[in-house]
PDB file of C-alpha atoms and ligand atoms in Angstrom:
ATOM      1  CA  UNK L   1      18.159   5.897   0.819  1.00  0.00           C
ATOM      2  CA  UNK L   2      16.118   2.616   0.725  1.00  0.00           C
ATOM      3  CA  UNK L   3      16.475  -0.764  -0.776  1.00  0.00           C
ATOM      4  CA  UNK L   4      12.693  -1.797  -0.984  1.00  0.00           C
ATOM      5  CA  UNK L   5      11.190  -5.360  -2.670  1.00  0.00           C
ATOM      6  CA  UNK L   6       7.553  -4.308  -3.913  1.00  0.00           C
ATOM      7  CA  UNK L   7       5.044  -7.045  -3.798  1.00  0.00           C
ATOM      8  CA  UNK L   8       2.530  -7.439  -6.458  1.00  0.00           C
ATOM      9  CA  UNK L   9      -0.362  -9.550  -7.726  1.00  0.00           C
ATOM     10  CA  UNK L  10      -1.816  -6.755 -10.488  1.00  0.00           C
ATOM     11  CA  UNK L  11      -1.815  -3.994 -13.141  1.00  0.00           C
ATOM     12  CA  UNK L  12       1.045  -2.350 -10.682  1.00  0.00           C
ATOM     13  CA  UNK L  13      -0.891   1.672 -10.852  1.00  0.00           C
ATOM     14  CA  UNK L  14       0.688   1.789  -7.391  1.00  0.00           C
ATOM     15  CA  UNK L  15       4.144   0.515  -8.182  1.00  0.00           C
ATOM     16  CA  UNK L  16       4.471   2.867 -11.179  1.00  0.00           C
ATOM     17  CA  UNK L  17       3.742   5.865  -8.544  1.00  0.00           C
ATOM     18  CA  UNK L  18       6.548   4.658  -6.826  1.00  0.00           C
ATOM     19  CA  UNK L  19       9.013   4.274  -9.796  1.00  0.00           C
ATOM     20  CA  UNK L  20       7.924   7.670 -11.159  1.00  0.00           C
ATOM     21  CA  UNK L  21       8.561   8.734  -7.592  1.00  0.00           C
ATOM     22  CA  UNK L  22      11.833   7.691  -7.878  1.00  0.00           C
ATOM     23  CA  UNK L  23      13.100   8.832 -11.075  1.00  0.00           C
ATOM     24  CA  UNK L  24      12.128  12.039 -10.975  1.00  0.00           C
ATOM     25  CA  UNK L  25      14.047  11.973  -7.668  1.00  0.00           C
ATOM     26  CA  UNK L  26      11.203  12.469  -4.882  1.00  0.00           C
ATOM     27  CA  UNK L  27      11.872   9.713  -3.501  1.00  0.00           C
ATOM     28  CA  UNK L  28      15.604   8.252  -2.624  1.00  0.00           C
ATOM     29  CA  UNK L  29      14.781   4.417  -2.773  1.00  0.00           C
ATOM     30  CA  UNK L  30      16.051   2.087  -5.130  1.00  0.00           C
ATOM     31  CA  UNK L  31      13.561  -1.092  -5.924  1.00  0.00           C
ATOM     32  CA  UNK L  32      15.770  -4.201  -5.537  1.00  0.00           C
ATOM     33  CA  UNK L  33      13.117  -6.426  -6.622  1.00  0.00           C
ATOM     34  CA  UNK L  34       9.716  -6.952  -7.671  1.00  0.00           C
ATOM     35  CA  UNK L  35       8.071 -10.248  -6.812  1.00  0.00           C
ATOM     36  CA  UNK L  36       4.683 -11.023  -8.224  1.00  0.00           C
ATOM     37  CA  UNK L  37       2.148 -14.442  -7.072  1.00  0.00           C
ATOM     38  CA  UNK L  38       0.771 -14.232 -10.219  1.00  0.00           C
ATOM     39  CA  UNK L  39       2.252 -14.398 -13.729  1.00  0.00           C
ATOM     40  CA  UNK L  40       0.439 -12.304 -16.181  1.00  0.00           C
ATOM     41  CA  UNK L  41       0.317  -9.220 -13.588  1.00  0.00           C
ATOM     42  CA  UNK L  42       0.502  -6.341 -15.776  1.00  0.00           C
ATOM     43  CA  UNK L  43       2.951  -4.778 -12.644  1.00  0.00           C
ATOM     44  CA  UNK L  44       5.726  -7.017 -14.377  1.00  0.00           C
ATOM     45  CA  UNK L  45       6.057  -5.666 -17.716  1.00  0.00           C
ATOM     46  CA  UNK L  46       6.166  -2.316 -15.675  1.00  0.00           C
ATOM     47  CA  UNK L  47       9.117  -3.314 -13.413  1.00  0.00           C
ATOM     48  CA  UNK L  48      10.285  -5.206 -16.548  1.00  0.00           C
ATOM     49  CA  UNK L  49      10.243  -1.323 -18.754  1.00  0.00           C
ATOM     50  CA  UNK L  50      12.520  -0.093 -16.168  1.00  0.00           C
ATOM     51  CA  UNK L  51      14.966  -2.422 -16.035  1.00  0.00           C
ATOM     52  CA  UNK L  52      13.855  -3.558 -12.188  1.00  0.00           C
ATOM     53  CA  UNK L  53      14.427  -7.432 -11.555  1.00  0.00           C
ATOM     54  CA  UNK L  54      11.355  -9.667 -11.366  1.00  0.00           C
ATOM     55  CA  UNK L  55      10.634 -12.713  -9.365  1.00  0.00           C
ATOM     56  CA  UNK L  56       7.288 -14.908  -9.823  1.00  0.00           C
ATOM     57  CA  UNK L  57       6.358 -17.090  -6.982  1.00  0.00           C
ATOM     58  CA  UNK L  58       3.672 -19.415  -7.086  1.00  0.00           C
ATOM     59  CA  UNK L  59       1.330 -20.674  -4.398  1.00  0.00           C
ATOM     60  CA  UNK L  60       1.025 -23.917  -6.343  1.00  0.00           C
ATOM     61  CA  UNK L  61       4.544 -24.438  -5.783  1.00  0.00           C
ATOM     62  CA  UNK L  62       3.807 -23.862  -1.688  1.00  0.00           C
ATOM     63  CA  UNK L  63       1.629 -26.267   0.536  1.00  0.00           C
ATOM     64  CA  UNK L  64       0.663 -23.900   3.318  1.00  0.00           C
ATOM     65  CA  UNK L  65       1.020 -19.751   3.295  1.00  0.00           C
ATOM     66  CA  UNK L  66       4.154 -20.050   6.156  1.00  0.00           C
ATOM     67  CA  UNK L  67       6.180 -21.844   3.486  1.00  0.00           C
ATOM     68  CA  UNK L  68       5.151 -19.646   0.491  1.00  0.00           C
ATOM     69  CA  UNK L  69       6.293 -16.593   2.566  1.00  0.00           C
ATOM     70  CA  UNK L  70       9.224 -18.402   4.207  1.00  0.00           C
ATOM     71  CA  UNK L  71      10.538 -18.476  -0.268  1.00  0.00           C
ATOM     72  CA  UNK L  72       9.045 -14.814  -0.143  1.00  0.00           C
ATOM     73  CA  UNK L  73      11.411 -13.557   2.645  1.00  0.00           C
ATOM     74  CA  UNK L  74      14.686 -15.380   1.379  1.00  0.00           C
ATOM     75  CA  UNK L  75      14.264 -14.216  -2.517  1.00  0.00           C
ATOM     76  CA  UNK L  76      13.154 -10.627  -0.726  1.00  0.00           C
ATOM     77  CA  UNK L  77      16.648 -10.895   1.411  1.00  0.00           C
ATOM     78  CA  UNK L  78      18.533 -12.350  -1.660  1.00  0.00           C
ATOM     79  CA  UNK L  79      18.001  -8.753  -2.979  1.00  0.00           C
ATOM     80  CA  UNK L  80      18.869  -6.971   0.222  1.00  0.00           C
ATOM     81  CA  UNK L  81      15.581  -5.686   1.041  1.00  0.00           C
ATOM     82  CA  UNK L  82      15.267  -3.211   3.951  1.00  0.00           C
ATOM     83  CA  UNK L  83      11.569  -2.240   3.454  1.00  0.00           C
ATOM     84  CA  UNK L  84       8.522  -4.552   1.776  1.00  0.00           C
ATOM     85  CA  UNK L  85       6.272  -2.247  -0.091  1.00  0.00           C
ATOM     86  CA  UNK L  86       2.492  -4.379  -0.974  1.00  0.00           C
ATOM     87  CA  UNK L  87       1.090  -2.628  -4.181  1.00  0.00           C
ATOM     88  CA  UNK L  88      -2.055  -4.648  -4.218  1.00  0.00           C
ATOM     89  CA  UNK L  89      -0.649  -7.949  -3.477  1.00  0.00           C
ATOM     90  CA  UNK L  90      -3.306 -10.201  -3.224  1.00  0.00           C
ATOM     91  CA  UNK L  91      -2.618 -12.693  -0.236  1.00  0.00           C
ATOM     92  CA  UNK L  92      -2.199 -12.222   3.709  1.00  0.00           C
ATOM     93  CA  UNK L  93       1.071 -12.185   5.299  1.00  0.00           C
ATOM     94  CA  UNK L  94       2.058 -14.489   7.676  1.00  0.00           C
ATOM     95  CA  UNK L  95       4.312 -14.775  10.497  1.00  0.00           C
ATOM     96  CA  UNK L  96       7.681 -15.522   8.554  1.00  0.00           C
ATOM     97  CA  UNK L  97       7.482 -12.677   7.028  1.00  0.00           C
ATOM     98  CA  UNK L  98       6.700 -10.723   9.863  1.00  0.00           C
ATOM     99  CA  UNK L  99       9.814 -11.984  11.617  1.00  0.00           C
ATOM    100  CA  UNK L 100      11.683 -11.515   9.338  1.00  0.00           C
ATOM    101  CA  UNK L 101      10.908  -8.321   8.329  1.00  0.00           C
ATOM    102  CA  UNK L 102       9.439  -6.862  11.519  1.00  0.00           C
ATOM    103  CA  UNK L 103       7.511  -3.196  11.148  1.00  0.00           C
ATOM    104  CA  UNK L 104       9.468  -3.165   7.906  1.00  0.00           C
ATOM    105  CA  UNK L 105       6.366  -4.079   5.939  1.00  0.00           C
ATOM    106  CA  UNK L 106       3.800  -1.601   4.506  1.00  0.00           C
ATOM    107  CA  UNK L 107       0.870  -1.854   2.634  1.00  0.00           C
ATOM    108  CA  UNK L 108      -1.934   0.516   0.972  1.00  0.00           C
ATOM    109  CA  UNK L 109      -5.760   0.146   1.557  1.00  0.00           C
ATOM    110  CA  UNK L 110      -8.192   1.879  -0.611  1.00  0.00           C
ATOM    111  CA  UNK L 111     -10.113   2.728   2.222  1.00  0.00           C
ATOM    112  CA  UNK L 112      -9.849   5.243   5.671  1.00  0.00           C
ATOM    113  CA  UNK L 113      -9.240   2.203   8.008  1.00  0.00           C
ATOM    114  CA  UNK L 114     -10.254   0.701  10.328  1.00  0.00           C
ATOM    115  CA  UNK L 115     -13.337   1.179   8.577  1.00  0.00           C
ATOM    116  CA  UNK L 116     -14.041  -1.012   5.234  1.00  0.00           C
ATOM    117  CA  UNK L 117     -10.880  -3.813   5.596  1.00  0.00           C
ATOM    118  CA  UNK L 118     -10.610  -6.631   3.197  1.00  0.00           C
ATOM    119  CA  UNK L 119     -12.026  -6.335  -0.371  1.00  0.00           C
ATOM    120  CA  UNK L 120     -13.825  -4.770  -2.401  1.00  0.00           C
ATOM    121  CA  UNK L 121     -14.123  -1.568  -0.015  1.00  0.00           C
ATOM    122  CA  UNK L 122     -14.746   1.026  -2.298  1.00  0.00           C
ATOM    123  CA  UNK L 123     -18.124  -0.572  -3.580  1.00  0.00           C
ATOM    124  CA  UNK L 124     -18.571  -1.134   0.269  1.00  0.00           C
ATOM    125  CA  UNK L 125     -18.167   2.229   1.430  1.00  0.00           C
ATOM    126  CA  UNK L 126     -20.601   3.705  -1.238  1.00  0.00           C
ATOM    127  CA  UNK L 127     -23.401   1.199   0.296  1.00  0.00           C
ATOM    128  CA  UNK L 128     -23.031   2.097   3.512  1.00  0.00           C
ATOM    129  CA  UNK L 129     -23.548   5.577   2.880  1.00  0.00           C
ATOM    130  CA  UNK L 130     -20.359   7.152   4.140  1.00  0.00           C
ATOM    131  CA  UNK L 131     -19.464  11.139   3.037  1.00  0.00           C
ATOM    132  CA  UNK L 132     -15.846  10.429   3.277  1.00  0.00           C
ATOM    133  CA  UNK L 133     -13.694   7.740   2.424  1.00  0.00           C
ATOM    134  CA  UNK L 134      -9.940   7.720   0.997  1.00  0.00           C
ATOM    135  CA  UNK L 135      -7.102   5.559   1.253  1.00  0.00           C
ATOM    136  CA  UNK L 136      -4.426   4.122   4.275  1.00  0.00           C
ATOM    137  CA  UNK L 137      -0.761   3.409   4.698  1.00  0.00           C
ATOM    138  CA  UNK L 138       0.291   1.213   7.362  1.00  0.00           C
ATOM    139  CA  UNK L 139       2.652  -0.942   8.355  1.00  0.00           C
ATOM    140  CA  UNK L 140       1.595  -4.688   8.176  1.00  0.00           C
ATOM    141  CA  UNK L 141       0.796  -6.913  11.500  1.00  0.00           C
ATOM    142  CA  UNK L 142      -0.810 -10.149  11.540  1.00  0.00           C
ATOM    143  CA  UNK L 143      -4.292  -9.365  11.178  1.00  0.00           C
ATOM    144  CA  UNK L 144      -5.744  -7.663   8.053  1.00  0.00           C
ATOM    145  CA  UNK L 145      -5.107  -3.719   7.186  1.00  0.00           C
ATOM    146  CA  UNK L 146      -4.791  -3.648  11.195  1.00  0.00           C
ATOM    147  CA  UNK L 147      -1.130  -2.696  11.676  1.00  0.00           C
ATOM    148  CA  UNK L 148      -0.360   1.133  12.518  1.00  0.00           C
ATOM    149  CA  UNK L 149      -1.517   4.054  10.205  1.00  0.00           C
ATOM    150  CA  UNK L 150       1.360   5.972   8.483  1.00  0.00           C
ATOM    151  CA  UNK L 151      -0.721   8.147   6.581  1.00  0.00           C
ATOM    152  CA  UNK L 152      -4.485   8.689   5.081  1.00  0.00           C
ATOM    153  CA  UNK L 153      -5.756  10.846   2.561  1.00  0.00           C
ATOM    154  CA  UNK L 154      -9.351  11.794   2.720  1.00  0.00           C
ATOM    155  CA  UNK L 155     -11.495  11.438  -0.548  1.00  0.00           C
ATOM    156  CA  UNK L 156     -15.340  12.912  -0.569  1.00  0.00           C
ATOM    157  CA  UNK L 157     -17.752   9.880  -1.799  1.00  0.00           C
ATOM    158  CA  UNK L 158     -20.236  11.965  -4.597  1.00  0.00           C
ATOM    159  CA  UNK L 159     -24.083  11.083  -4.597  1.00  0.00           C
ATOM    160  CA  UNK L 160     -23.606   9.704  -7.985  1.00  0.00           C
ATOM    161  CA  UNK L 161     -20.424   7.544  -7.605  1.00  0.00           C
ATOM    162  CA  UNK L 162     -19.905   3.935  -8.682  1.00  0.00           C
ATOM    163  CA  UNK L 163     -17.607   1.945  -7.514  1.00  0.00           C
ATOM    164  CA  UNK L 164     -15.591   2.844 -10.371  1.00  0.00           C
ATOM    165  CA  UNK L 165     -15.268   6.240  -9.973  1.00  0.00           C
ATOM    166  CA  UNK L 166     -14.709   6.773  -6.606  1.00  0.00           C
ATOM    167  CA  UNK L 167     -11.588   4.018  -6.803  1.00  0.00           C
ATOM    168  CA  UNK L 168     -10.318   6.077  -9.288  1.00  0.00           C
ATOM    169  CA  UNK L 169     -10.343   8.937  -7.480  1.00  0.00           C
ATOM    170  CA  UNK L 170      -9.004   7.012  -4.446  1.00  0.00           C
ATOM    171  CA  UNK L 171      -6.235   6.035  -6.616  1.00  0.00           C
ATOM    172  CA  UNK L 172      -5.149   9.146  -7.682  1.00  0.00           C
ATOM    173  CA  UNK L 173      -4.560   9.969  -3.669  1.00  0.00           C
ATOM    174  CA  UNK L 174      -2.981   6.585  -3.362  1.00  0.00           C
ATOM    175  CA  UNK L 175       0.022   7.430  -6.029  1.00  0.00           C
ATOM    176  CA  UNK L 176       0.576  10.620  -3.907  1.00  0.00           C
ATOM    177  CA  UNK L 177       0.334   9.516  -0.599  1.00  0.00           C
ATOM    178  CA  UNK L 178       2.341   5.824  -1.207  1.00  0.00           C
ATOM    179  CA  UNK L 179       5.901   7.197  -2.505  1.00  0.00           C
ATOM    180  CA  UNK L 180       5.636  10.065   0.321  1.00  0.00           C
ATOM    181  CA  UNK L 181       5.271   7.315   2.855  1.00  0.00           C
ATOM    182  CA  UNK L 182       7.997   5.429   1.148  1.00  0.00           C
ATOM    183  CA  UNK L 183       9.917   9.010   1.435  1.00  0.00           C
ATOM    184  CA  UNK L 184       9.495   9.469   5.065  1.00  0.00           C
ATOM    185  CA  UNK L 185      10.647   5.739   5.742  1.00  0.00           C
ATOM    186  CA  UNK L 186      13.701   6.586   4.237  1.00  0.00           C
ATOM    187  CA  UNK L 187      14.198   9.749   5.983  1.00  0.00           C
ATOM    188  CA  UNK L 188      13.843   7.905   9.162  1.00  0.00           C
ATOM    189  CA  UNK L 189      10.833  10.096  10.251  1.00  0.00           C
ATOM    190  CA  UNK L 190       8.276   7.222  11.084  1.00  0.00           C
ATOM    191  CA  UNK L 191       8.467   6.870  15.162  1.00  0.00           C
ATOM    192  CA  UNK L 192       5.781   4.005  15.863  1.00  0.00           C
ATOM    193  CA  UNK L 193       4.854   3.986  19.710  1.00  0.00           C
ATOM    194  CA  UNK L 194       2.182   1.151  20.130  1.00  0.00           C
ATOM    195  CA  UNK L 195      -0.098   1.648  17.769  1.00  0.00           C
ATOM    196  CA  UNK L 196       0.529   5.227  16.768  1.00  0.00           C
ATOM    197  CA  UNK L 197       3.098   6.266  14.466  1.00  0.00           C
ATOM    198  CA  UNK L 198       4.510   9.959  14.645  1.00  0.00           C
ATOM    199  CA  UNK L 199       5.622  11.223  11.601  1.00  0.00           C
ATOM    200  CA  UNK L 200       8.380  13.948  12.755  1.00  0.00           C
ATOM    201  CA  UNK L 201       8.584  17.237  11.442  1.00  0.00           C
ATOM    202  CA  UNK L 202       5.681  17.273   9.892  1.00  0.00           C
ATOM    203  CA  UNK L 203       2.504  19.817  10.061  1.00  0.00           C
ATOM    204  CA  UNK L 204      -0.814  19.443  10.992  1.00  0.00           C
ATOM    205  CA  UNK L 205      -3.650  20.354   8.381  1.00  0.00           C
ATOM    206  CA  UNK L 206      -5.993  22.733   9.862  1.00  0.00           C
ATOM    207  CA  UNK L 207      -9.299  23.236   8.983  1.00  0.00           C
ATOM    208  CA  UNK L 208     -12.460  20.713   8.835  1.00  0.00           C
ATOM    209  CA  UNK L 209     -14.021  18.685   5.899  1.00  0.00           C
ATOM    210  CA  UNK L 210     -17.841  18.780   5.390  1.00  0.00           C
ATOM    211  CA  UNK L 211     -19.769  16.588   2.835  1.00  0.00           C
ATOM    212  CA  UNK L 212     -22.432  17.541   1.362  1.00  0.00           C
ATOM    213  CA  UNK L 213     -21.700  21.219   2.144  1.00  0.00           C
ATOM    214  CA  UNK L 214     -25.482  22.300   2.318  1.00  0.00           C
ATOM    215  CA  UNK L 215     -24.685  25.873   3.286  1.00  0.00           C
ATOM    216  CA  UNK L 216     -27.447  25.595   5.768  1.00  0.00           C
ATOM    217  CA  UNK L 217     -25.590  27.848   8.311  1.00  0.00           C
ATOM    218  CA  UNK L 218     -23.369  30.055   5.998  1.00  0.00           C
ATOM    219  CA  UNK L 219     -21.638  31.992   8.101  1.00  0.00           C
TER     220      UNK L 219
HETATM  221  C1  LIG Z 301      -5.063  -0.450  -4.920  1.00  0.00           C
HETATM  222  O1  LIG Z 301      -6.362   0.092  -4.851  1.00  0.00           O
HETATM  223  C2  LIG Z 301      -4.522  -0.704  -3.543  1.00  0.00           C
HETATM  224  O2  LIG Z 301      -5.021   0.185  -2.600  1.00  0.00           O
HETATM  225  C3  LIG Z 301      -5.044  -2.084  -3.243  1.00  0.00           C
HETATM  226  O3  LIG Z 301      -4.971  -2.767  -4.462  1.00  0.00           O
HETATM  227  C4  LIG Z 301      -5.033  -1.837  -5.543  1.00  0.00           C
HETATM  228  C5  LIG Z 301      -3.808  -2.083  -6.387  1.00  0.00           C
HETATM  229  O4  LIG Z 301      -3.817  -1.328  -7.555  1.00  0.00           O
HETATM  230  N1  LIG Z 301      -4.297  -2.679  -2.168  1.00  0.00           N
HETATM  231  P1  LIG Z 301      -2.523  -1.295  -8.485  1.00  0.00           P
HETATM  232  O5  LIG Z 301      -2.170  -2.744  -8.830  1.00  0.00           O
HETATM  233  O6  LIG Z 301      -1.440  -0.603  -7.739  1.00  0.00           O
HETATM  234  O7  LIG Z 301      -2.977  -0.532  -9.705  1.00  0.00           O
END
């Protein structure tokens, strides 16, 4: 079991996963908190249907980013938070955080990193002409989406995809992939050794992907 804070900024797809997750018991966490920079994020009235507390900070309210997440680690400690869970929160993480919650911060990234950090990376990936993209786990460092890779699921990009429709096919791997990260956290699986984090027990997949399958060589 985990006490987790989820941090939010939007319509909360991610965080609902994770709820779901853990009602229909897949996933033994219990969300302490939710804590939102913005007000109107739809992810509130989602924590707010399940009874979850809710916490809006404001970067108004905080001259530099060290003391808005110096108020983000005590409220997130208030609530006895063991693991910090981003669900699209929409600002960087800085070192208070970091120290005070050290390798006990993940995020997800709509995007098989390193390639395609930052924003807007589906849209991104389509331009540059990739077969493959998908989405990230990892645990937050000080630079951005550069902290160790938990887990990645691998979504093909289609000839005819928008950005649109590939993020909502990245999405749909993102509310799987999330709560089992979450899941192997709390099962004390995730061994991180420099950069690499070894998930124990678990299988490898076998087999390759190929996109566009031409059938050029059928065997
Ligand atoms: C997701 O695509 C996530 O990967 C990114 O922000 C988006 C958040 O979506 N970090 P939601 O608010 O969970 O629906």
């Amino acid at each position: 079991m985990v006490d987790i804070g989820v941090l939010v900024s939007g319509g909360g797809t991610n965080l609902q996963s994770i709820i779901d997750a853990i009602e229909s018991k897949k996933v033994d966490a219990g969300i302490k908190v939710v804590i939102s920079n913005n007000p109107d994020a739809f992810a509130l009235k989602r924590a707010a249907r399940h009874g979850i507390p809710r916490e809006v900070i404001l970067k108004e309210d905080f001259p530099t980013r060290e003391q808005y997440d110096t108020e983000l680690a005590r409220i997130l400690k208030i609530h006895d938070v063991e693991l910090v869970v981003l669900a699209g929160f929409m600002r960087i993480i800085t070192r208070p955080m970091l120290e005070a919650f050290p390798m006990r911060i993940i995020n997800i990234h709509p995007a098989l990193l390193p390639s395609f950090p930052g924003l807007n990376v589906q849209k991104k990936a389509i331009e540059y002409g990739v077969k493959f993209s998908g989405c990230t786990v990892h645990f937050v460092d000080e630079g951005v989406d550069s902290g160790p890779i938990i887990i990645q699921a691998v979504v093909p990009v289609r000839d005819n995809d928008t950005a649109d429709t590939l993020s909502k096919r990245i999405l749909e791997e993102e509310h799987r992939i999330y709560p089992q990260a979450i899941q192997l956290y709390s099962e004390g699986r995730l061994c991180i050794n420099g950069r690499r984090v070894i998930v124990k027990g678990a299988s490898e997949p076998a087999g390759v992907l190929e996109n566009p399958l031409a059938a050029i060589f059928a065997s």
